[in-house]
Amino acid sequence: MTETADVVIIGSGIVGSSVAYHLAQAGCTNVLVIEREAHQGKGSTGKSMGGVRAQFSTPVNIQMSKYSIDFFAKFDDVVGHPADYRAHGYLFCATNENHLAYLKANRECQNALGVTNVEWVSAEDIVKMVPQLRTDDVLGGTFCPTDGFVDPHSVMMGFMLNARERGVRLWLDTQVTGIEVEPHPGEPVNTGSAGAPPALRSEAASEFDAAPIPTNAGGAPALPVLEACRISGVMTTRGLVSTRVVVNAAGAWAAEVARMAGAELPVEPLRRQLVPTEPFDRLPKRFPMVIDMSTGFHFRREGKGILLAWNDPEETPGFKTEFDPTFIEKILTRAASRVPVLSEAEVNPRRAWAGLYEMTPDHHAIIGPAPNVEGLYFVNGFSGHGVMHSPASGRITADLILQGRSELIDAQQLSVERFTEGRLLEETAIL
Ligand SMILES: Cc1cc2nc3c(=O)[nH]c(=O)nc-3n(C[C@H](O)[C@H](O)[C@H](O)COP(=O)(O)OP(=O)(O)OC[C@H]3O[C@@H](n4cnc5c(N)ncnc54)[C@H](O)[C@@H]3O)c2cc1C
């Protein structure tokens, strides 16, 4: 007998789990989540640094963070499972006038959108927070005390456990191998697939010095026109599931899943690597995530050690999930330059790891219906922010499926059509 569901969600990472939770909360419980791995969290969610912050540069990212951080603060009570939200703050350290101007503009935007607790800090304030920092070239910065960290695995499990308590089904160890569509008796539509997406990354030494990514505004070639079609089911390694609505929550693999339905999605995998130190007591027990804007190097405490992060501008797109041991010297050089005591920290390369960011050309998520396939929804391309934006993205996706609109944000901004219509959003506060 063919299985049926009102909604099928492909991928059970933090994003798919949040969509399942928000659908179930709204009363839509005939939902099936399909995950190819034997356990949840084996994609990017299990590799994340767990950082959450409202300190972004674009209104839509700030709005999504505001909703999400408020949600994390009440997660344990509302969802009934722990998120391990720690409001230790994010501290951005500026080393040139451009950085200061950038932080100032961001702070004004954050303030206008209701994030009113981002503090302007001097180099002296910064030293008080983290005395071990080298601050001879630091001009000041910003600190937001409600930024901080969550445990991504706990958040994902909390969302999914709650959804399952309400009747949502989860199939593990089951791969989606195809998406079935049928002709739709409607108008032909644009495919949204014209033109190569703009370059994914800039060559700047620090993301904060990056020039805005060029848009294809005005230069977009005419879109090919396809007959409209609609979802009729998904093919899996357990057989066919009949459904009218499919949510693509396949993380770094989302473009491949979109292609199964004949849809284009400009999402590319990009390796990110993290290096934990062995127990290290030369830094405070509690301090914020610190971002050195001169290099993009950032770090926070993780248990007894320190978790070091830096996005190598030489990294190239691809499904590379092996940790590259040569990365250790690169990151330790940047670490010791900003925090000289870190030159004494011990690092075991076998405890370091790599995972995949799901990058879009403008570093913003793609959320909303696919233009040419009725019933297919994207919730993809978080470009390094999928954990922190999981509450908002689940809520927005559920709203769009059930009501066709969301009161949380103007979701049209995040539609995939923005790439062909020249409406790119540029986020430069990427870590
Ligand atoms: C090193 C690193 C550090 C990061 N740090 C942060 C951070 O500090 N803060 C933050 O907000 N974000 C961070 N991120 C990004 C964040 O982890 C991701 O954006 C987020 O986890 C994406 O969640 P997801 O559910 O969309 O994807 P995933 O967790 O990758 O889940 C997708 C799931 O889809 C499944 N799947 C794919 N194809 C199929 C198929 N055909 N059939 C069935 N199942 C399928 C996969 O198995 C996978 O489980 C970091 C990422 C990395 C790699």
Tab-separated table of C-alpha atoms and ligand atoms in Angstrom:
chain	number	residue	atom	x	y	z
A	1	MET	CA	0.000	0.000	0.000
A	2	THR	CA	1.343	3.451	-0.897
A	3	GLU	CA	2.197	5.634	2.097
A	4	THR	CA	0.632	9.090	2.100
A	5	ALA	CA	1.405	12.331	3.931
A	6	ASP	CA	0.125	15.900	3.734
A	7	VAL	CA	3.717	17.124	3.845
A	8	VAL	CA	6.998	15.284	3.253
A	9	ILE	CA	10.151	16.925	4.632
A	10	ILE	CA	13.422	15.749	3.077
A	11	GLY	CA	16.193	15.999	5.696
A	12	SER	CA	15.958	15.772	9.496
A	13	GLY	CA	18.704	18.240	10.457
A	14	ILE	CA	17.930	21.249	12.622
A	15	VAL	CA	16.038	22.976	9.791
A	16	GLY	CA	13.834	20.033	8.746
A	17	SER	CA	13.139	19.342	12.436
A	18	SER	CA	12.100	22.954	13.025
A	19	VAL	CA	9.751	22.875	10.027
A	20	ALA	CA	8.202	19.652	11.398
A	21	TYR	CA	7.779	21.262	14.828
A	22	HIS	CA	6.185	24.443	13.480
A	23	LEU	CA	3.813	22.522	11.190
A	24	ALA	CA	2.741	20.309	14.095
A	25	GLN	CA	2.255	23.324	16.360
A	26	ALA	CA	-0.090	24.778	13.753
A	27	GLY	CA	-2.107	21.552	13.713
A	28	CYS	CA	-0.599	19.991	10.584
A	29	THR	CA	0.556	16.622	11.910
A	30	ASN	CA	0.204	14.275	8.926
A	31	VAL	CA	3.860	15.004	8.197
A	32	LEU	CA	6.598	12.546	7.253
A	33	VAL	CA	10.276	13.476	7.697
A	34	ILE	CA	12.674	11.380	5.616
A	35	GLU	CA	16.346	11.074	6.563
A	36	ARG	CA	18.867	8.934	4.715
A	37	GLU	CA	21.205	8.542	7.680
A	38	ALA	CA	20.593	6.110	10.543
A	39	HIS	CA	20.723	9.012	13.041
A	40	GLN	CA	19.739	12.659	12.979
A	41	GLY	CA	22.476	15.314	12.942
A	42	LYS	CA	24.993	13.647	10.634
A	43	GLY	CA	24.856	16.563	8.175
A	44	SER	CA	25.985	20.110	8.970
A	45	THR	CA	23.945	20.350	12.178
A	46	GLY	CA	26.266	17.969	14.008
A	47	LYS	CA	29.340	19.929	12.842
A	48	SER	CA	28.192	23.415	13.832
A	49	MET	CA	29.860	25.816	16.271
A	50	GLY	CA	26.426	26.574	17.754
A	51	GLY	CA	26.790	30.353	17.608
A	52	VAL	CA	23.663	32.537	17.691
A	53	ARG	CA	23.734	36.281	17.138
A	54	ALA	CA	21.574	39.224	16.216
A	55	GLN	CA	24.606	41.211	15.041
A	56	PHE	CA	23.951	41.042	11.299
A	57	SER	CA	23.968	43.729	8.640
A	58	THR	CA	20.726	43.158	6.719
A	59	PRO	CA	17.206	43.711	8.067
A	60	VAL	CA	15.989	40.245	7.134
A	61	ASN	CA	18.831	38.473	8.940
A	62	ILE	CA	18.393	40.713	11.988
A	63	GLN	CA	14.638	39.979	12.054
A	64	MET	CA	15.234	36.238	11.745
A	65	SER	CA	17.823	36.355	14.536
A	66	LYS	CA	15.594	38.401	16.815
A	67	TYR	CA	12.746	35.907	16.517
A	68	SER	CA	15.142	32.966	16.891
A	69	ILE	CA	17.068	34.251	19.911
A	70	ASP	CA	13.834	35.110	21.729
A	71	PHE	CA	12.728	31.572	20.879
A	72	PHE	CA	15.956	29.984	22.177
A	73	ALA	CA	15.539	31.914	25.442
A	74	LYS	CA	12.181	30.185	26.076
A	75	PHE	CA	12.939	26.959	24.155
A	76	ASP	CA	13.121	24.676	27.204
A	77	ASP	CA	9.685	25.743	28.467
A	78	VAL	CA	7.933	25.953	25.104
A	79	VAL	CA	9.418	22.888	23.404
A	80	GLY	CA	9.831	20.844	26.571
A	81	HIS	CA	13.444	19.883	25.850
A	82	PRO	CA	16.728	21.748	26.519
A	83	ALA	CA	18.432	23.990	23.944
A	84	ASP	CA	21.408	24.794	26.208
A	85	TYR	CA	21.192	28.465	25.230
A	86	ARG	CA	24.069	30.377	26.810
A	87	ALA	CA	23.825	34.168	26.524
A	88	HIS	CA	27.563	34.837	26.676
A	89	GLY	CA	27.482	37.450	23.919
A	90	TYR	CA	29.364	38.121	20.691
A	91	LEU	CA	32.173	40.678	20.746
A	92	PHE	CA	33.236	42.169	17.397
A	93	CYS	CA	36.690	43.819	17.525
A	94	ALA	CA	37.328	46.482	14.879
A	95	THR	CA	40.855	47.253	13.706
A	96	ASN	CA	40.222	49.945	11.100
A	97	GLU	CA	37.872	52.834	10.378
A	98	ASN	CA	35.909	50.801	7.809
A	99	HIS	CA	35.137	48.195	10.450
A	100	LEU	CA	33.947	50.911	12.832
A	101	ALA	CA	31.715	52.477	10.173
A	102	TYR	CA	30.359	49.045	9.322
A	103	LEU	CA	29.570	48.194	12.955
A	104	LYS	CA	28.005	51.619	13.466
A	105	ALA	CA	25.697	51.204	10.449
A	106	ASN	CA	24.784	47.674	11.547
A	107	ARG	CA	24.052	48.826	15.087
A	108	GLU	CA	21.706	51.531	13.828
A	109	CYS	CA	19.860	48.982	11.700
A	110	GLN	CA	19.741	46.479	14.597
A	111	ASN	CA	18.430	49.174	16.917
A	112	ALA	CA	15.737	50.262	14.441
A	113	LEU	CA	14.528	46.655	14.270
A	114	GLY	CA	14.207	46.298	18.040
A	115	VAL	CA	17.598	44.787	18.862
A	116	THR	CA	18.379	47.586	21.301
A	117	ASN	CA	21.004	45.927	23.481
A	118	VAL	CA	24.031	46.038	21.146
A	119	GLU	CA	26.615	48.017	23.103
A	120	TRP	CA	29.394	50.153	21.690
A	121	VAL	CA	32.643	49.159	23.456
A	122	SER	CA	36.081	50.758	23.626
A	123	ALA	CA	39.413	48.918	23.468
A	124	GLU	CA	39.574	49.315	27.276
A	125	ASP	CA	36.145	47.664	27.671
A	126	ILE	CA	37.327	44.828	25.436
A	127	VAL	CA	40.424	44.256	27.559
A	128	LYS	CA	38.208	44.050	30.646
A	129	MET	CA	36.167	41.284	29.003
A	130	VAL	CA	39.141	39.317	27.661
A	131	PRO	CA	42.408	40.598	29.211
A	132	GLN	CA	44.539	38.217	27.110
A	133	LEU	CA	43.606	39.892	23.803
A	134	ARG	CA	46.243	41.926	21.957
A	135	THR	CA	44.479	45.255	21.498
A	136	ASP	CA	47.233	47.628	20.308
A	137	ASP	CA	45.453	47.917	16.925
A	138	VAL	CA	41.871	47.556	18.218
A	139	LEU	CA	39.831	50.742	17.814
A	140	GLY	CA	36.665	49.519	19.539
A	141	GLY	CA	33.793	47.220	18.756
A	142	THR	CA	30.296	46.046	19.573
A	143	PHE	CA	28.987	43.588	22.131
A	144	CYS	CA	25.508	42.062	22.310
A	145	PRO	CA	24.892	40.213	25.598
A	146	THR	CA	21.995	38.089	24.286
A	147	ASP	CA	24.074	36.665	21.465
A	148	GLY	CA	25.756	33.416	22.453
A	149	PHE	CA	25.555	29.690	21.825
A	150	VAL	CA	23.123	26.776	21.771
A	151	ASP	CA	23.692	23.049	21.525
A	152	PRO	CA	22.610	22.349	17.898
A	153	HIS	CA	22.037	18.641	18.522
A	154	SER	CA	19.763	19.333	21.503
A	155	VAL	CA	17.771	21.936	19.562
A	156	MET	CA	17.306	19.559	16.624
A	157	MET	CA	16.255	16.686	18.914
A	158	GLY	CA	13.936	18.962	20.912
A	159	PHE	CA	12.117	20.131	17.793
A	160	MET	CA	11.777	16.598	16.452
A	161	LEU	CA	10.768	14.945	19.748
A	162	ASN	CA	8.063	17.547	20.256
A	163	ALA	CA	6.821	17.127	16.669
A	164	ARG	CA	6.739	13.348	17.044
A	165	GLU	CA	4.792	13.647	20.291
A	166	ARG	CA	2.147	15.392	18.152
A	167	GLY	CA	2.073	12.689	15.491
A	168	VAL	CA	4.809	13.633	12.995
A	169	ARG	CA	6.544	10.526	11.597
A	170	LEU	CA	10.312	10.203	11.087
A	171	TRP	CA	11.845	7.634	8.732
A	172	LEU	CA	15.558	7.182	9.336
A	173	ASP	CA	17.869	5.204	7.063
A	174	THR	CA	15.671	6.110	4.089
A	175	GLN	CA	16.965	8.004	1.081
A	176	VAL	CA	14.789	10.099	-1.195
A	177	THR	CA	15.809	9.025	-4.697
A	178	GLY	CA	13.281	10.924	-6.790
A	179	ILE	CA	10.463	13.460	-6.683
A	180	GLU	CA	7.384	12.693	-8.744
A	181	VAL	CA	5.637	15.537	-10.548
A	182	GLU	CA	2.628	15.656	-12.834
A	183	PRO	CA	1.524	18.295	-15.345
A	184	HIS	CA	-0.435	21.125	-13.798
A	185	PRO	CA	-3.399	22.482	-15.733
A	186	GLY	CA	-2.201	26.047	-15.092
A	187	GLU	CA	-0.190	28.714	-16.867
A	188	PRO	CA	3.384	28.070	-18.042
A	189	VAL	CA	5.868	29.700	-15.652
A	190	ASN	CA	9.431	30.955	-15.686
A	191	THR	CA	11.884	28.358	-14.485
A	192	GLY	CA	14.016	30.760	-12.524
A	193	SER	CA	17.018	28.905	-13.871
A	194	ALA	CA	18.468	31.406	-16.299
A	195	GLY	CA	21.953	32.781	-15.951
A	196	ALA	CA	24.845	31.462	-13.903
A	197	PRO	CA	24.592	32.505	-10.265
A	198	PRO	CA	27.040	35.285	-9.371
A	199	ALA	CA	30.371	34.353	-7.784
A	200	LEU	CA	29.841	32.746	-4.395
A	201	ARG	CA	32.751	34.225	-2.557
A	202	SER	CA	35.017	37.210	-2.505
A	203	GLU	CA	38.802	37.053	-2.383
A	204	ALA	CA	39.120	39.530	0.522
A	205	ALA	CA	41.347	38.530	3.461
A	206	SER	CA	38.535	39.074	5.936
A	207	GLU	CA	34.846	38.817	5.074
A	208	PHE	CA	34.393	42.211	6.685
A	209	ASP	CA	36.594	43.822	4.036
A	210	ALA	CA	34.718	42.119	1.201
A	211	ALA	CA	33.283	44.250	-1.549
A	212	PRO	CA	29.563	43.703	-2.165
A	213	ILE	CA	28.979	40.754	-4.470
A	214	PRO	CA	27.887	41.984	-7.920
A	215	THR	CA	24.270	41.367	-8.756
A	216	ASN	CA	23.013	40.339	-12.136
A	217	ALA	CA	20.467	43.157	-12.034
A	218	GLY	CA	19.644	44.372	-15.495
A	219	GLY	CA	21.788	41.684	-17.068
A	220	ALA	CA	19.616	38.651	-16.420
A	221	PRO	CA	18.923	36.822	-19.654
A	222	ALA	CA	15.341	35.915	-20.533
A	223	LEU	CA	14.134	32.934	-18.528
A	224	PRO	CA	13.282	29.703	-20.283
A	225	VAL	CA	9.596	28.885	-19.916
A	226	LEU	CA	8.451	25.481	-18.666
A	227	GLU	CA	5.034	23.959	-18.419
A	228	ALA	CA	3.998	24.213	-14.773
A	229	CYS	CA	3.877	20.966	-12.854
A	230	ARG	CA	2.935	19.919	-9.372
A	231	ILE	CA	4.200	17.459	-6.815
A	232	SER	CA	2.542	14.068	-6.674
A	233	GLY	CA	4.944	12.076	-4.502
A	234	VAL	CA	8.483	11.151	-3.527
A	235	MET	CA	10.327	7.975	-4.372
A	236	THR	CA	12.377	6.554	-1.505
A	237	THR	CA	14.414	3.466	-0.723
A	238	ARG	CA	11.312	2.290	1.201
A	239	GLY	CA	8.977	2.874	-1.755
A	240	LEU	CA	6.705	5.622	-3.028
A	241	VAL	CA	5.120	8.200	-0.725
A	242	SER	CA	2.130	10.026	-2.136
A	243	THR	CA	1.999	13.741	-1.226
A	244	ARG	CA	1.175	17.184	-2.636
A	245	VAL	CA	3.763	19.098	-0.577
A	246	VAL	CA	7.507	18.484	-0.331
A	247	VAL	CA	9.902	20.567	1.787
A	248	ASN	CA	13.521	20.491	0.683
A	249	ALA	CA	15.509	20.631	3.951
A	250	ALA	CA	18.479	18.699	2.569
A	251	GLY	CA	21.171	21.170	3.691
A	252	ALA	CA	24.308	21.133	1.544
A	253	TRP	CA	22.684	18.501	-0.698
A	254	ALA	CA	19.656	20.698	-1.465
A	255	ALA	CA	20.530	21.478	-5.105
A	256	GLU	CA	20.627	17.754	-5.864
A	257	VAL	CA	17.197	17.271	-4.249
A	258	ALA	CA	15.753	20.274	-6.142
A	259	ARG	CA	16.972	18.795	-9.427
A	260	MET	CA	14.946	15.637	-8.691
A	261	ALA	CA	11.865	17.819	-9.265
A	262	GLY	CA	13.366	19.682	-12.217
A	263	ALA	CA	14.033	22.820	-10.141
A	264	GLU	CA	17.213	24.904	-9.961
A	265	LEU	CA	18.631	25.961	-6.609
A	266	PRO	CA	21.851	27.999	-6.333
A	267	VAL	CA	23.211	26.288	-3.200
A	268	GLU	CA	26.817	25.063	-3.058
A	269	PRO	CA	28.670	23.133	-0.349
A	270	LEU	CA	31.710	24.876	1.139
A	271	ARG	CA	33.965	23.261	3.739
A	272	ARG	CA	34.390	24.920	7.150
A	273	GLN	CA	36.873	23.596	9.723
A	274	LEU	CA	36.938	23.905	13.509
A	275	VAL	CA	39.854	23.245	15.857
A	276	PRO	CA	39.311	22.607	19.583
A	277	THR	CA	42.238	23.020	21.961
A	278	GLU	CA	43.011	20.660	24.805
A	279	PRO	CA	41.943	21.960	28.275
A	280	PHE	CA	43.222	25.535	28.516
A	281	ASP	CA	42.947	27.721	31.626
A	282	ARG	CA	44.884	30.805	30.471
A	283	LEU	CA	41.631	32.385	29.205
A	284	PRO	CA	38.603	33.223	31.397
A	285	LYS	CA	36.087	30.488	32.260
A	286	ARG	CA	33.348	32.578	30.664
A	287	PHE	CA	33.818	35.060	27.839
A	288	PRO	CA	31.935	35.969	24.647
A	289	MET	CA	32.501	34.712	21.127
A	290	VAL	CA	35.322	37.044	20.078
A	291	ILE	CA	35.669	38.074	16.441
A	292	ASP	CA	38.918	39.582	15.179
A	293	MET	CA	37.639	41.594	12.227
A	294	SER	CA	41.128	41.972	10.738
A	295	THR	CA	41.274	38.275	9.823
A	296	GLY	CA	37.830	36.825	10.594
A	297	PHE	CA	39.427	34.561	13.255
A	298	HIS	CA	36.941	33.880	16.072
A	299	PHE	CA	36.882	31.736	19.165
A	300	ARG	CA	34.871	30.787	22.212
A	301	ARG	CA	35.113	28.535	25.215
A	302	GLU	CA	33.969	24.949	24.729
A	303	GLY	CA	34.074	23.034	28.010
A	304	LYS	CA	37.601	23.179	29.389
A	305	GLY	CA	39.151	24.054	26.040
A	306	ILE	CA	38.763	26.765	23.410
A	307	LEU	CA	37.064	26.294	20.047
A	308	LEU	CA	38.958	28.059	17.247
A	309	ALA	CA	37.362	29.033	13.932
A	310	TRP	CA	38.536	30.779	10.815
A	311	ASN	CA	37.174	30.686	7.298
A	312	ASP	CA	39.992	30.033	4.888
A	313	PRO	CA	39.430	32.293	1.831
A	314	GLU	CA	41.305	29.724	-0.287
A	315	GLU	CA	38.668	27.049	0.347
A	316	THR	CA	36.840	25.997	-2.823
A	317	PRO	CA	33.276	24.625	-3.143
A	318	GLY	CA	32.745	20.856	-3.053
A	319	PHE	CA	31.605	18.010	-0.854
A	320	LYS	CA	34.839	17.936	1.171
A	321	THR	CA	34.233	16.725	4.687
A	322	GLU	CA	37.762	15.537	5.574
A	323	PHE	CA	39.687	17.757	7.996
A	324	ASP	CA	42.845	19.136	6.362
A	325	PRO	CA	45.744	18.942	8.894
A	326	THR	CA	47.552	21.866	7.193
A	327	PHE	CA	44.688	24.076	8.414
A	328	ILE	CA	45.998	23.842	11.986
A	329	GLU	CA	49.082	25.937	11.360
A	330	LYS	CA	47.049	28.516	9.443
A	331	ILE	CA	44.532	28.972	12.234
A	332	LEU	CA	47.074	28.867	15.066
A	333	THR	CA	49.052	31.662	13.388
A	334	ARG	CA	45.943	33.870	13.416
A	335	ALA	CA	45.025	32.769	16.936
A	336	ALA	CA	48.455	33.539	18.416
A	337	SER	CA	48.586	36.890	16.668
A	338	ARG	CA	45.374	38.086	18.370
A	339	VAL	CA	45.635	36.079	21.609
A	340	PRO	CA	49.347	35.499	22.301
A	341	VAL	CA	48.681	33.003	25.135
A	342	LEU	CA	46.995	30.710	22.601
A	343	SER	CA	50.465	29.904	21.251
A	344	GLU	CA	50.761	27.738	24.393
A	345	ALA	CA	47.527	25.836	23.730
A	346	GLU	CA	47.801	22.187	22.731
A	347	VAL	CA	45.849	20.898	19.769
A	348	ASN	CA	45.142	17.289	18.842
A	349	PRO	CA	44.458	17.175	15.065
A	350	ARG	CA	42.314	14.071	15.540
A	351	ARG	CA	39.789	16.089	17.558
A	352	ALA	CA	39.448	18.768	14.853
A	353	TRP	CA	36.645	18.444	12.309
A	354	ALA	CA	35.205	19.736	9.062
A	355	GLY	CA	31.656	20.199	7.819
A	356	LEU	CA	29.769	21.936	5.046
A	357	TYR	CA	28.224	25.374	4.848
A	358	GLU	CA	25.361	25.599	2.336
A	359	MET	CA	26.287	28.744	0.442
A	360	THR	CA	24.079	30.941	-1.725
A	361	PRO	CA	25.414	33.705	-3.983
A	362	ASP	CA	24.230	36.464	-1.610
A	363	HIS	CA	24.814	34.592	1.664
A	364	HIS	CA	21.131	34.596	2.604
A	365	ALA	CA	18.782	31.667	2.983
A	366	ILE	CA	16.342	30.687	0.244
A	367	ILE	CA	12.906	30.154	1.756
A	368	GLY	CA	9.637	29.692	-0.080
A	369	PRO	CA	7.906	27.918	-2.957
A	370	ALA	CA	9.765	26.774	-6.060
A	371	PRO	CA	8.541	28.876	-8.987
A	372	ASN	CA	7.953	26.061	-11.445
A	373	VAL	CA	6.850	23.166	-9.243
A	374	GLU	CA	3.672	23.639	-7.266
A	375	GLY	CA	3.947	22.095	-3.814
A	376	LEU	CA	7.764	22.199	-3.611
A	377	TYR	CA	9.184	24.455	-0.874
A	378	PHE	CA	12.795	25.431	-0.265
A	379	VAL	CA	14.331	26.104	3.139
A	380	ASN	CA	17.963	26.067	2.176
A	381	GLY	CA	21.237	27.923	1.721
A	382	PHE	CA	21.789	29.285	5.227
A	383	SER	CA	25.401	30.156	4.425
A	384	GLY	CA	26.613	29.441	7.954
A	385	HIS	CA	23.526	30.580	9.898
A	386	GLY	CA	21.217	27.564	9.761
A	387	VAL	CA	21.423	26.741	13.456
A	388	MET	CA	20.775	30.239	14.715
A	389	HIS	CA	17.994	30.846	12.187
A	390	SER	CA	16.323	27.451	12.594
A	391	PRO	CA	13.388	28.702	14.720
A	392	ALA	CA	12.545	31.520	12.277
A	393	SER	CA	13.025	29.435	9.146
A	394	GLY	CA	10.784	26.635	10.452
A	395	ARG	CA	8.088	29.128	11.402
A	396	ILE	CA	8.257	30.978	8.053
A	397	THR	CA	8.138	27.744	6.034
A	398	ALA	CA	5.162	26.416	8.005
A	399	ASP	CA	3.377	29.780	7.550
A	400	LEU	CA	3.980	29.737	3.792
A	401	ILE	CA	2.728	26.165	3.420
A	402	LEU	CA	-0.362	26.652	5.554
A	403	GLN	CA	-1.290	30.302	4.863
A	404	GLY	CA	0.689	31.372	1.798
A	405	ARG	CA	2.326	34.195	3.760
A	406	SER	CA	4.231	34.831	6.977
A	407	GLU	CA	3.769	37.626	9.463
A	408	LEU	CA	7.302	37.176	10.718
A	409	ILE	CA	9.003	38.687	7.670
A	410	ASP	CA	8.195	39.600	4.084
A	411	ALA	CA	9.207	36.156	2.834
A	412	GLN	CA	9.269	37.288	-0.783
A	413	GLN	CA	12.715	38.759	-0.009
A	414	LEU	CA	14.088	35.239	0.434
A	415	SER	CA	12.442	33.665	-2.601
A	416	VAL	CA	14.688	31.889	-5.091
A	417	GLU	CA	13.459	34.242	-7.833
A	418	ARG	CA	15.621	37.019	-6.361
A	419	PHE	CA	18.635	35.606	-8.213
A	420	THR	CA	17.029	35.947	-11.617
A	421	GLU	CA	15.179	39.155	-10.825
A	422	GLY	CA	18.336	40.945	-9.606
A	423	ARG	CA	17.080	41.366	-6.018
A	424	LEU	CA	20.151	39.988	-4.271
A	425	LEU	CA	20.600	40.740	-0.572
A	426	GLU	CA	24.167	41.080	0.561
A	427	GLU	CA	25.268	39.954	4.015
A	428	THR	CA	28.876	40.703	4.861
A	429	ALA	CA	28.734	39.717	8.534
A	430	ILE	CA	29.577	36.092	7.750
A	431	LEU	CA	31.759	34.051	10.061
B	1	LIG	C1	32.004	23.926	10.893
B	1	LIG	C2	30.635	24.547	10.877
B	1	LIG	C3	30.313	25.529	11.820
B	1	LIG	C4	29.049	26.127	11.812
B	1	LIG	N1	28.755	27.051	12.776
B	1	LIG	C5	27.522	27.601	12.812
B	1	LIG	C6	27.172	28.507	13.846
B	1	LIG	O1	27.988	28.844	14.719
B	1	LIG	N2	25.900	28.999	13.869
B	1	LIG	C7	24.971	28.655	12.903
B	1	LIG	O2	23.853	29.156	12.963
B	1	LIG	N3	25.289	27.791	11.918
B	1	LIG	C8	26.523	27.267	11.842
B	1	LIG	N4	26.847	26.388	10.858
B	1	LIG	C9	25.860	26.126	9.787
B	1	LIG	C10	24.797	25.167	10.255
B	1	LIG	O3	25.421	24.032	10.828
B	1	LIG	C11	23.918	24.769	9.070
B	1	LIG	O4	23.477	25.926	8.396
B	1	LIG	C12	22.706	23.974	9.563
B	1	LIG	O5	23.119	22.888	10.344
B	1	LIG	C13	21.883	23.499	8.379
B	1	LIG	O6	20.899	22.627	8.866
B	1	LIG	P1	20.082	21.742	7.866
B	1	LIG	O7	19.074	20.997	8.681
B	1	LIG	O8	19.592	22.597	6.746
B	1	LIG	O9	21.151	20.777	7.190
B	1	LIG	P2	21.795	19.417	7.713
B	1	LIG	O10	22.025	19.407	9.149
B	1	LIG	O11	22.955	19.141	6.821
B	1	LIG	O12	20.635	18.360	7.414
B	1	LIG	C14	20.295	17.971	6.104
B	1	LIG	C15	19.897	16.517	6.162
B	1	LIG	O13	19.368	16.124	4.906
B	1	LIG	C16	19.703	14.766	4.712
B	1	LIG	N5	19.555	14.451	3.294
B	1	LIG	C17	20.201	15.030	2.246
B	1	LIG	N6	19.801	14.472	1.077
B	1	LIG	C18	18.872	13.526	1.397
B	1	LIG	C19	18.088	12.617	0.631
B	1	LIG	N7	18.187	12.551	-0.701
B	1	LIG	N8	17.239	11.786	1.281
B	1	LIG	C20	17.119	11.837	2.624
B	1	LIG	N9	17.843	12.678	3.420
B	1	LIG	C21	18.699	13.515	2.802
B	1	LIG	C22	21.125	14.696	5.214
B	1	LIG	O14	21.498	13.387	5.535
B	1	LIG	C23	21.081	15.610	6.428
B	1	LIG	O15	20.853	14.901	7.629
B	1	LIG	C24	28.084	25.743	10.846
B	1	LIG	C25	28.393	24.758	9.914
B	1	LIG	C26	29.647	24.164	9.928
B	1	LIG	C27	29.966	23.103	8.912
